Amino acid sequence: MSSSTAPGGRRATLFVRSDLPAPSQKHCNAIECELQELVCRDVLDGVETVEWEKRVPLQGPGNGAERDLYNEFADWAREAGVCLAPFFDTRLCYSSTTGEKRRELVMPAVCLAVYEDGDLVQVAPFADAGRTESVGECIAELAETGTVPDTSSTTVSTA
């Protein structure tokens, strides 16, 4: 997967599951091309693609980066007055290796985060009062207007 980043300005990170089937991989490649086009048009200063796991334990060692990202996204959603569910979900999962049950966070297959000068200003997908905003709709809004969809005037600092 491709990646290009620029410090500061408006940058996007595309998160994709590491275990996607071939058709979904093709879709992700198309999304990456759309984002690169936005970089070429100076709508975005940089874009990066990051793979993440399908499920992440809510407690214990490992996968701390994904849990931290989710917490950052959840803070943004709370301040923006939107909801990350059902795109991020928790489930009670059984480990055939250990025989234990544990709560795990299920990550969406594709997620887009947009940052402006280091502040998280948009996460897609999200839900808001019965409507949803997909990754594709977020990219379309960026392409059309040069701005992220208006959910709130607040931002969440990542510093």
Coordinates of N, CA, C and O in Angstrom, one line a residue:
M1 N 0.8 -1.2 0.0 CA 0.0 0.0 0.0 C 0.9 1.2 0.0 O 1.9 1.3 0.6
S2 N 0.4 2.3 -0.6 CA 1.2 3.5 -0.8 C 1.0 4.4 0.4 O 0.1 4.3 1.1
S3 N 2.0 5.3 0.5 CA 1.9 6.2 1.6 C 2.8 7.5 1.3 O 3.8 7.3 0.7
S4 N 2.2 8.6 1.5 CA 3.0 9.9 1.4 C 2.5 10.8 2.5 O 1.3 10.9 2.7
T5 N 3.4 11.4 3.2 CA 2.9 12.3 4.3 C 3.7 13.6 4.2 O 4.8 13.7 3.6
A6 N 3.0 14.7 4.7 CA 3.6 16.0 4.8 C 3.3 16.5 6.2 O 2.2 16.3 6.7
P7 N 4.3 17.1 6.8 CA 4.1 17.6 8.2 C 3.1 18.8 8.1 O 3.1 19.6 7.2
G8 N 2.3 19.0 9.2 CA 1.3 20.1 9.2 C 0.3 20.0 8.1 O 0.1 19.0 7.5
G9 N -0.4 21.1 8.0 CA -1.5 21.2 6.9 C -2.6 20.2 7.2 O -2.8 19.7 8.3
R10 N -3.2 19.8 6.1 CA -4.3 18.8 6.2 C -3.8 17.5 5.6 O -3.4 17.4 4.5
R11 N -3.9 16.5 6.5 CA -3.4 15.1 6.0 C -4.5 14.1 6.4 O -5.3 14.4 7.3
A12 N -4.5 13.0 5.7 CA -5.5 12.0 5.9 C -4.7 10.6 6.1 O -3.7 10.4 5.6
T13 N -5.3 9.8 7.0 CA -4.8 8.5 7.2 C -6.0 7.5 6.9 O -7.1 7.7 7.5
L14 N -5.7 6.6 6.0 CA -6.7 5.6 5.7 C -6.3 4.3 6.5 O -5.2 3.8 6.3
F15 N -7.2 3.8 7.3 CA -7.0 2.6 8.0 C -7.8 1.5 7.3 O -9.0 1.6 7.0
V16 N -7.1 0.4 7.1 CA -7.7 -0.8 6.5 C -7.4 -2.1 7.2 O -6.3 -2.2 7.8
R17 N -8.3 -3.0 7.3 CA -8.1 -4.3 7.9 C -7.0 -5.0 7.2 O -6.9 -5.0 5.9
S18 N -6.2 -5.7 7.9 CA -5.1 -6.5 7.3 C -5.5 -7.8 6.7 O -4.8 -8.4 5.9
D19 N -6.8 -8.2 6.9 CA -7.3 -9.5 6.4 C -8.4 -9.4 5.3 O -9.2 -10.3 5.2
L20 N -8.4 -8.3 4.6 CA -9.4 -8.1 3.6 C -9.3 -9.1 2.4 O -8.2 -9.3 1.9
P21 N -10.5 -9.6 1.9 CA -10.5 -10.4 0.7 C -10.1 -9.5 -0.5 O -10.2 -8.3 -0.5
A22 N -9.8 -10.2 -1.6 CA -9.3 -9.5 -2.8 C -10.3 -8.4 -3.3 O -9.8 -7.3 -3.6
P23 N -11.6 -8.6 -3.4 CA -12.5 -7.6 -3.9 C -12.4 -6.3 -3.0 O -12.4 -5.2 -3.5
S24 N -12.3 -6.5 -1.7 CA -12.3 -5.4 -0.7 C -10.9 -4.7 -0.9 O -10.8 -3.5 -0.7
Q25 N -9.8 -5.5 -1.1 CA -8.5 -4.9 -1.4 C -8.6 -4.0 -2.6 O -8.0 -2.9 -2.6
K26 N -9.3 -4.4 -3.6 CA -9.4 -3.6 -4.8 C -10.1 -2.3 -4.5 O -9.7 -1.2 -5.0
H27 N -11.2 -2.3 -3.7 CA -11.9 -1.2 -3.3 C -11.0 -0.2 -2.5 O -11.0 1.0 -2.7
C28 N -10.2 -0.8 -1.6 CA -9.2 0.1 -0.8 C -8.2 0.7 -1.7 O -7.9 1.9 -1.5
N29 N -7.7 0.0 -2.7 CA -6.8 0.6 -3.7 C -7.4 1.8 -4.4 O -6.8 2.8 -4.7
A30 N -8.7 1.6 -4.8 CA -9.4 2.7 -5.4 C -9.5 3.9 -4.5 O -9.4 5.1 -5.0
I31 N -9.8 3.7 -3.2 CA -9.9 4.8 -2.3 C -8.6 5.5 -2.1 O -8.5 6.7 -2.1
E32 N -7.5 4.7 -2.1 CA -6.1 5.3 -2.0 C -5.9 6.2 -3.2 O -5.3 7.2 -3.1
C33 N -6.3 5.7 -4.4 CA -6.1 6.5 -5.6 C -6.9 7.9 -5.5 O -6.4 8.9 -5.9
E34 N -8.1 7.8 -5.0 CA -8.9 9.0 -4.8 C -8.2 10.0 -3.9 O -8.2 11.2 -4.1
L35 N -7.7 9.4 -2.8 CA -6.9 10.3 -1.8 C -5.7 10.9 -2.4 O -5.4 12.0 -2.2
Q36 N -4.9 10.1 -3.2 CA -3.7 10.6 -3.9 C -4.1 11.7 -4.9 O -3.4 12.7 -5.0
E37 N -5.3 11.6 -5.5 CA -5.7 12.6 -6.4 C -6.0 13.9 -5.6 O -5.7 15.0 -6.1
L38 N -6.5 13.8 -4.4 CA -6.7 15.0 -3.6 C -5.4 15.6 -3.2 O -5.3 16.9 -3.0
V39 N -4.4 14.8 -3.0 CA -3.0 15.4 -2.7 C -2.5 16.1 -4.0 O -2.0 17.2 -3.9
C40 N -2.7 15.5 -5.1 CA -2.3 16.2 -6.4 C -3.0 17.5 -6.6 O -2.5 18.4 -7.2
R41 N -4.3 17.6 -6.2 CA -5.1 18.8 -6.3 C -4.9 19.8 -5.2 O -5.5 20.8 -5.1
D42 N -4.0 19.5 -4.3 CA -3.6 20.3 -3.1 C -4.8 20.4 -2.1 O -4.9 21.4 -1.3
V43 N -5.8 19.5 -2.1 CA -6.8 19.5 -1.1 C -6.3 18.9 0.2 O -6.6 19.3 1.2
L44 N -5.4 17.9 0.0 CA -4.7 17.3 1.1 C -3.2 17.5 1.0 O -2.7 17.5 -0.2
D45 N -2.5 17.7 2.1 CA -1.1 17.8 2.0 C -0.3 16.5 2.1 O 0.8 16.4 1.7
G46 N -1.0 15.4 2.5 CA -0.4 14.1 2.6 C -1.5 13.1 2.9 O -2.5 13.4 3.5
V47 N -1.1 11.8 2.6 CA -2.0 10.7 2.9 C -1.1 9.5 3.2 O 0.0 9.4 2.7
E48 N -1.7 8.7 4.1 CA -1.0 7.5 4.6 C -2.0 6.4 4.7 O -3.1 6.7 5.1
T49 N -1.6 5.2 4.4 CA -2.4 4.0 4.6 C -1.8 3.2 5.7 O -0.6 2.9 5.6
V50 N -2.6 2.8 6.7 CA -2.2 2.0 7.8 C -3.1 0.7 7.9 O -4.3 0.9 7.9
E51 N -2.5 -0.4 8.0 CA -3.2 -1.6 8.3 C -3.5 -1.8 9.8 O -2.6 -1.5 10.6
W52 N -4.7 -2.3 10.1 CA -5.0 -2.6 11.5 C -5.7 -3.9 11.6 O -6.1 -4.5 10.5
E53 N -5.7 -4.5 12.8 CA -6.3 -5.8 13.0 C -7.9 -5.7 12.9 O -8.4 -4.6 13.1
K54 N -8.5 -6.8 12.6 CA -9.9 -6.9 12.6 C -10.5 -6.7 14.0 O -11.5 -6.0 14.1
R55 N -9.9 -7.4 15.0 CA -10.4 -7.3 16.3 C -9.3 -7.0 17.3 O -8.2 -7.5 17.1
V56 N -9.6 -6.2 18.3 CA -8.6 -5.8 19.3 C -9.1 -6.1 20.7 O -10.2 -5.6 21.0
P57 N -8.3 -6.8 21.5 CA -8.8 -7.0 22.9 C -8.9 -5.6 23.6 O -8.1 -4.7 23.4
L58 N -10.0 -5.5 24.4 CA -10.2 -4.2 25.1 C -9.3 -4.0 26.2 O -9.1 -2.9 26.7
Q59 N -8.7 -5.1 26.7 CA -7.8 -5.0 27.9 C -6.6 -5.9 27.6 O -6.7 -6.8 26.8
G60 N -5.6 -5.7 28.4 CA -4.4 -6.5 28.3 C -3.3 -5.9 27.3 O -3.5 -4.9 26.7
P61 N -2.2 -6.6 27.2 CA -1.1 -6.2 26.4 C -1.4 -6.4 24.9 O -2.3 -7.1 24.5
G62 N -0.7 -5.7 24.1 CA -0.9 -5.8 22.6 C -2.0 -4.9 22.1 O -2.9 -4.5 22.8
N63 N -1.8 -4.5 20.8 CA -2.8 -3.7 20.1 C -3.1 -2.4 20.8 O -4.2 -1.9 20.6
G64 N -2.2 -1.9 21.6 CA -2.5 -0.6 22.3 C -2.6 0.5 21.3 O -3.4 1.5 21.5
A65 N -2.0 0.5 20.1 CA -2.1 1.6 19.1 C -3.5 1.6 18.6 O -4.1 2.7 18.5
E66 N -4.1 0.5 18.3 CA -5.5 0.5 17.8 C -6.5 1.0 18.9 O -7.4 1.8 18.6
R67 N -6.3 0.6 20.1 CA -7.1 1.1 21.2 C -7.0 2.6 21.4 O -8.0 3.3 21.6
D68 N -5.7 3.1 21.3 CA -5.5 4.5 21.4 C -6.2 5.3 20.3 O -6.8 6.3 20.5
L69 N -6.1 4.7 19.1 CA -6.8 5.4 18.0 C -8.3 5.4 18.2 O -8.9 6.4 18.0
Y70 N -8.8 4.3 18.6 CA -10.3 4.2 18.9 C -10.6 5.3 19.9 O -11.7 6.0 19.8
N71 N -9.9 5.4 21.0 CA -10.2 6.4 22.0 C -10.1 7.8 21.5 O -11.0 8.6 21.8
E72 N -9.2 8.1 20.6 CA -9.1 9.4 20.0 C -10.3 9.6 19.1 O -10.9 10.7 19.1
F73 N -10.7 8.6 18.3 CA -11.9 8.7 17.4 C -13.1 8.9 18.3 O -14.0 9.7 17.9
A74 N -13.2 8.2 19.4 CA -14.4 8.3 20.2 C -14.5 9.7 20.9 O -15.6 10.3 21.0
D75 N -13.4 10.3 21.3 CA -13.4 11.6 21.8 C -13.9 12.6 20.7 O -14.7 13.5 21.0
W76 N -13.4 12.5 19.5 CA -13.8 13.3 18.4 C -15.3 13.2 18.2 O -16.0 14.2 18.1
A77 N -15.8 11.9 18.2 CA -17.2 11.7 17.9 C -18.1 12.3 19.0 O -19.1 12.9 18.7
R78 N -17.7 12.2 20.3 CA -18.4 12.8 21.4 C -18.5 14.3 21.2 O -19.5 14.9 21.4
E79 N -17.4 14.9 20.9 CA -17.3 16.4 20.8 C -18.1 16.8 19.5 O -18.7 17.9 19.5
A80 N -18.1 16.0 18.5 CA -18.8 16.4 17.3 C -20.3 16.0 17.3 O -21.1 16.4 16.5
G81 N -20.7 15.3 18.4 CA -22.1 14.9 18.5 C -22.6 13.8 17.6 O -23.7 13.7 17.2
V82 N -21.6 12.9 17.2 CA -21.9 11.8 16.3 C -21.6 10.5 17.0 O -21.0 10.5 18.1
C83 N -21.8 9.4 16.3 CA -21.6 8.1 16.9 C -20.8 7.2 16.0 O -21.0 7.2 14.8
L84 N -19.8 6.5 16.5 CA -19.0 5.6 15.7 C -19.6 4.2 15.5 O -19.3 3.5 14.6
A85 N -20.6 3.9 16.4 CA -21.4 2.7 16.2 C -22.3 2.8 15.1 O -22.8 3.9 14.8
P86 N -22.6 1.9 14.3 CA -22.2 0.5 14.4 C -20.9 0.1 13.8 O -20.6 -1.1 13.7
F87 N -20.2 1.1 13.3 CA -19.0 0.8 12.5 C -17.8 0.2 13.4 O -17.1 -0.6 12.9
F88 N -17.7 0.7 14.6 CA -16.9 0.2 15.6 C -17.8 -0.5 16.6 O -18.8 0.1 17.0
D89 N -17.5 -1.8 16.9 CA -18.4 -2.5 17.8 C -17.6 -3.3 18.8 O -16.4 -3.6 18.5
T90 N -18.2 -3.7 19.9 CA -17.5 -4.6 20.8 C -18.3 -5.9 20.8 O -19.6 -5.9 20.7
R91 N -17.6 -7.0 21.0 CA -18.2 -8.3 21.0 C -17.5 -9.2 22.0 O -16.3 -9.0 22.3
L92 N -18.2 -10.2 22.6 CA -17.6 -11.2 23.4 C -17.1 -12.2 22.5 O -17.9 -12.9 21.8
C93 N -15.8 -12.4 22.5 CA -15.1 -13.4 21.6 C -14.5 -14.5 22.3 O -14.0 -14.4 23.5
Y94 N -14.5 -15.7 21.7 CA -14.0 -16.9 22.3 C -12.6 -17.2 21.6 O -12.5 -17.2 20.4
S95 N -11.6 -17.5 22.4 CA -10.3 -17.9 21.9 C -10.2 -19.4 21.9 O -10.3 -20.0 23.0
S96 N -10.1 -20.0 20.7 CA -9.9 -21.4 20.6 C -8.5 -21.9 21.2 O -8.3 -23.0 21.5
T97 N -7.6 -20.9 21.2 CA -6.2 -21.2 21.7 C -6.2 -21.3 23.2 O -5.7 -22.3 23.8
T98 N -6.8 -20.3 23.9 CA -6.8 -20.3 25.4 C -8.1 -20.8 26.0 O -8.1 -21.1 27.2
G99 N -9.1 -20.8 25.3 CA -10.4 -21.3 25.8 C -11.1 -20.2 26.6 O -12.2 -20.4 27.2
E100 N -10.6 -19.0 26.6 CA -11.2 -17.9 27.3 C -12.1 -17.0 26.5 O -11.9 -17.0 25.3
K101 N -13.0 -16.4 27.2 CA -13.8 -15.4 26.5 C -13.3 -14.0 26.9 O -12.9 -13.8 28.1
R102 N -13.4 -13.0 26.0 CA -13.0 -11.7 26.3 C -13.7 -10.7 25.4 O -14.1 -11.1 24.3
R103 N -13.8 -9.5 25.8 CA -14.4 -8.4 25.0 C -13.4 -7.9 24.1 O -12.3 -7.6 24.4
E104 N -13.8 -7.8 22.8 CA -12.9 -7.2 21.8 C -13.6 -6.1 21.0 O -14.8 -6.2 20.8
L105 N -12.8 -5.2 20.6 CA -13.3 -4.1 19.7 C -13.1 -4.6 18.3 O -12.1 -5.0 17.9
V106 N -14.2 -4.5 17.5 CA -14.2 -4.9 16.1 C -14.0 -3.6 15.3 O -14.8 -2.7 15.4
M107 N -12.9 -3.6 14.5 CA -12.6 -2.4 13.7 C -13.3 -2.5 12.4 O -13.5 -3.6 11.8
P108 N -13.7 -1.3 11.8 CA -14.3 -1.3 10.5 C -13.3 -1.8 9.5 O -12.0 -1.6 9.7
A109 N -13.8 -2.3 8.3 CA -12.9 -2.7 7.3 C -12.0 -1.5 6.7 O -10.9 -1.7 6.4
V110 N -12.7 -0.4 6.6 CA -12.0 0.9 6.1 C -12.5 2.0 7.0 O -13.6 2.2 7.3
C111 N -11.5 2.9 7.3 CA -11.8 4.1 8.2 C -10.9 5.2 7.7 O -9.7 4.9 7.4
L112 N -11.4 6.4 7.6 CA -10.6 7.5 7.2 C -10.6 8.6 8.4 O -11.6 8.9 9.0
A113 N -9.4 9.0 8.7 CA -9.2 10.1 9.7 C -8.5 11.3 9.0 O -7.5 11.1 8.3
V114 N -9.1 12.5 9.2 CA -8.5 13.7 8.6 C -8.0 14.6 9.7 O -8.7 14.8 10.7
Y115 N -6.8 15.1 9.6 CA -6.2 15.9 10.5 C -5.8 17.3 9.9 O -5.4 17.3 8.8
E116 N -6.0 18.3 10.7 CA -5.6 19.7 10.2 C -4.6 20.2 11.3 O -5.0 20.4 12.4
D117 N -3.4 20.4 10.9 CA -2.3 20.9 11.8 C -2.3 20.1 13.0 O -2.1 20.6 14.1
G118 N -2.4 18.8 12.9 CA -2.2 17.8 14.0 C -3.5 17.6 14.8 O -3.5 16.7 15.7
D119 N -4.6 18.3 14.5 CA -5.8 18.1 15.2 C -6.8 17.2 14.3 O -6.9 17.4 13.1
L120 N -7.4 16.2 15.0 CA -8.3 15.4 14.3 C -9.6 16.2 14.1 O -10.2 16.7 15.0
V121 N -10.0 16.3 12.8 CA -11.2 17.1 12.4 C -12.3 16.2 11.8 O -13.4 16.7 11.6
Q122 N -12.0 15.0 11.4 CA -13.0 14.1 10.8 C -12.6 12.7 10.9 O -11.5 12.3 10.7
V123 N -13.6 11.9 11.2 CA -13.5 10.4 11.1 C -14.7 9.9 10.3 O -15.8 10.4 10.4
A124 N -14.4 9.0 9.4 CA -15.5 8.3 8.6 C -15.2 6.9 8.6 O -14.0 6.5 8.4
P125 N -16.1 6.0 8.8 CA -17.6 6.3 8.8 C -18.0 6.7 10.2 O -17.4 6.4 11.2
F126 N -19.2 7.4 10.3 CA -19.9 7.7 11.5 C -21.4 7.8 11.3 O -21.8 7.8 10.1
A127 N -22.1 7.8 12.4 CA -23.6 7.9 12.3 C -24.0 9.2 13.0 O -23.4 9.6 14.0
D128 N -25.1 9.8 12.5 CA -25.6 11.0 13.1 C -27.1 11.1 12.9 O -27.5 11.3 11.7
A129 N -27.8 11.0 13.9 CA -29.3 11.1 13.9 C -29.9 10.4 12.7 O -30.7 10.9 11.9
G130 N -29.6 9.1 12.6 CA -30.2 8.3 11.6 C -29.6 8.3 10.3 O -29.9 7.5 9.4
R131 N -28.6 9.1 10.0 CA -27.9 9.1 8.8 C -26.5 8.7 9.0 O -26.0 8.7 10.1
T132 N -25.8 8.2 8.0 CA -24.4 7.8 8.1 C -23.6 8.6 7.1 O -24.1 9.0 6.1
E133 N -22.3 8.7 7.4 CA -21.3 9.3 6.6 C -20.3 8.3 6.3 O -19.5 7.9 7.2
S134 N -20.2 7.8 5.1 CA -19.2 6.8 4.7 C -17.9 7.4 4.4 O -17.7 8.7 4.2
V135 N -16.9 6.6 4.2 CA -15.5 7.0 3.8 C -15.7 7.7 2.4 O -15.1 8.8 2.1
G136 N -16.4 7.0 1.5 CA -16.6 7.6 0.2 C -17.3 8.9 0.2 O -16.9 9.8 -0.6
E137 N -18.3 9.1 1.0 CA -19.0 10.4 1.1 C -18.0 11.5 1.6 O -18.1 12.6 1.2
C138 N -17.2 11.1 2.6 CA -16.2 12.1 3.1 C -15.2 12.5 2.1 O -15.0 13.7 1.9
I139 N -14.7 11.6 1.3 CA -13.8 11.9 0.2 C -14.5 12.7 -0.8 O -13.9 13.7 -1.4
A140 N -15.7 12.4 -1.2 CA -16.5 13.2 -2.2 C -16.6 14.6 -1.7 O -16.5 15.6 -2.5
E141 N -17.0 14.8 -0.4 CA -17.1 16.2 0.1 C -15.8 17.0 0.0 O -15.7 18.1 -0.3
L142 N -14.7 16.3 0.4 CA -13.4 16.9 0.3 C -13.1 17.3 -1.2 O -12.6 18.4 -1.5
A143 N -13.4 16.4 -2.1 CA -13.1 16.6 -3.5 C -14.0 17.8 -4.1 O -13.5 18.6 -4.8
E144 N -15.2 17.9 -3.6 CA -16.1 18.9 -4.1 C -15.9 20.3 -3.5 O -15.9 21.3 -4.2
T145 N -15.7 20.3 -2.2 CA -15.7 21.6 -1.5 C -14.3 21.9 -1.0 O -14.1 23.1 -0.6
G146 N -13.4 20.9 -0.9 CA -12.1 21.2 -0.3 C -12.1 21.2 1.2 O -11.1 21.5 1.8
T147 N -13.3 20.9 1.8 CA -13.4 20.9 3.3 C -14.0 19.5 3.7 O -14.6 18.9 2.9
V148 N -13.8 19.2 5.0 CA -14.5 18.0 5.5 C -15.9 18.3 5.8 O -16.3 19.5 6.0
P149 N -16.8 17.3 5.8 CA -18.2 17.5 6.1 C -18.3 18.2 7.5 O -17.6 17.9 8.4
D150 N -19.3 19.1 7.6 CA -19.5 19.8 8.8 C -20.2 19.0 9.9 O -21.4 18.8 9.7
T151 N -19.5 18.6 10.9 CA -20.2 17.8 12.0 C -20.2 18.7 13.3 O -21.1 18.6 14.1
S152 N -19.2 19.5 13.4 CA -19.0 20.3 14.6 C -17.9 21.3 14.4 O -17.0 21.1 13.5
S153 N -17.8 22.3 15.1 CA -16.7 23.3 15.0 C -15.6 23.0 15.9 O -14.6 23.6 15.9
T154 N -15.7 21.9 16.7 CA -14.6 21.5 17.6 C -13.7 20.5 17.0 O -14.0 19.8 16.0
T155 N -12.4 20.5 17.5 CA -11.4 19.6 17.0 C -10.8 18.9 18.3 O -11.0 19.4 19.4
V156 N -10.2 17.8 18.1 CA -9.5 17.1 19.2 C -8.0 17.2 18.9 O -7.6 16.8 17.8
S157 N -7.3 17.7 19.9 CA -5.8 17.8 19.7 C -5.2 16.4 19.8 O -5.6 15.6 20.6
T158 N -4.2 16.1 19.0 CA -3.5 14.9 19.0 C -2.1 15.1 19.6 O -1.3 14.2 19.7
A159 N -1.8 16.3 20.0 CA -0.5 16.6 20.6 C -0.4 16.2 22.0 O -1.3 16.0 22.7

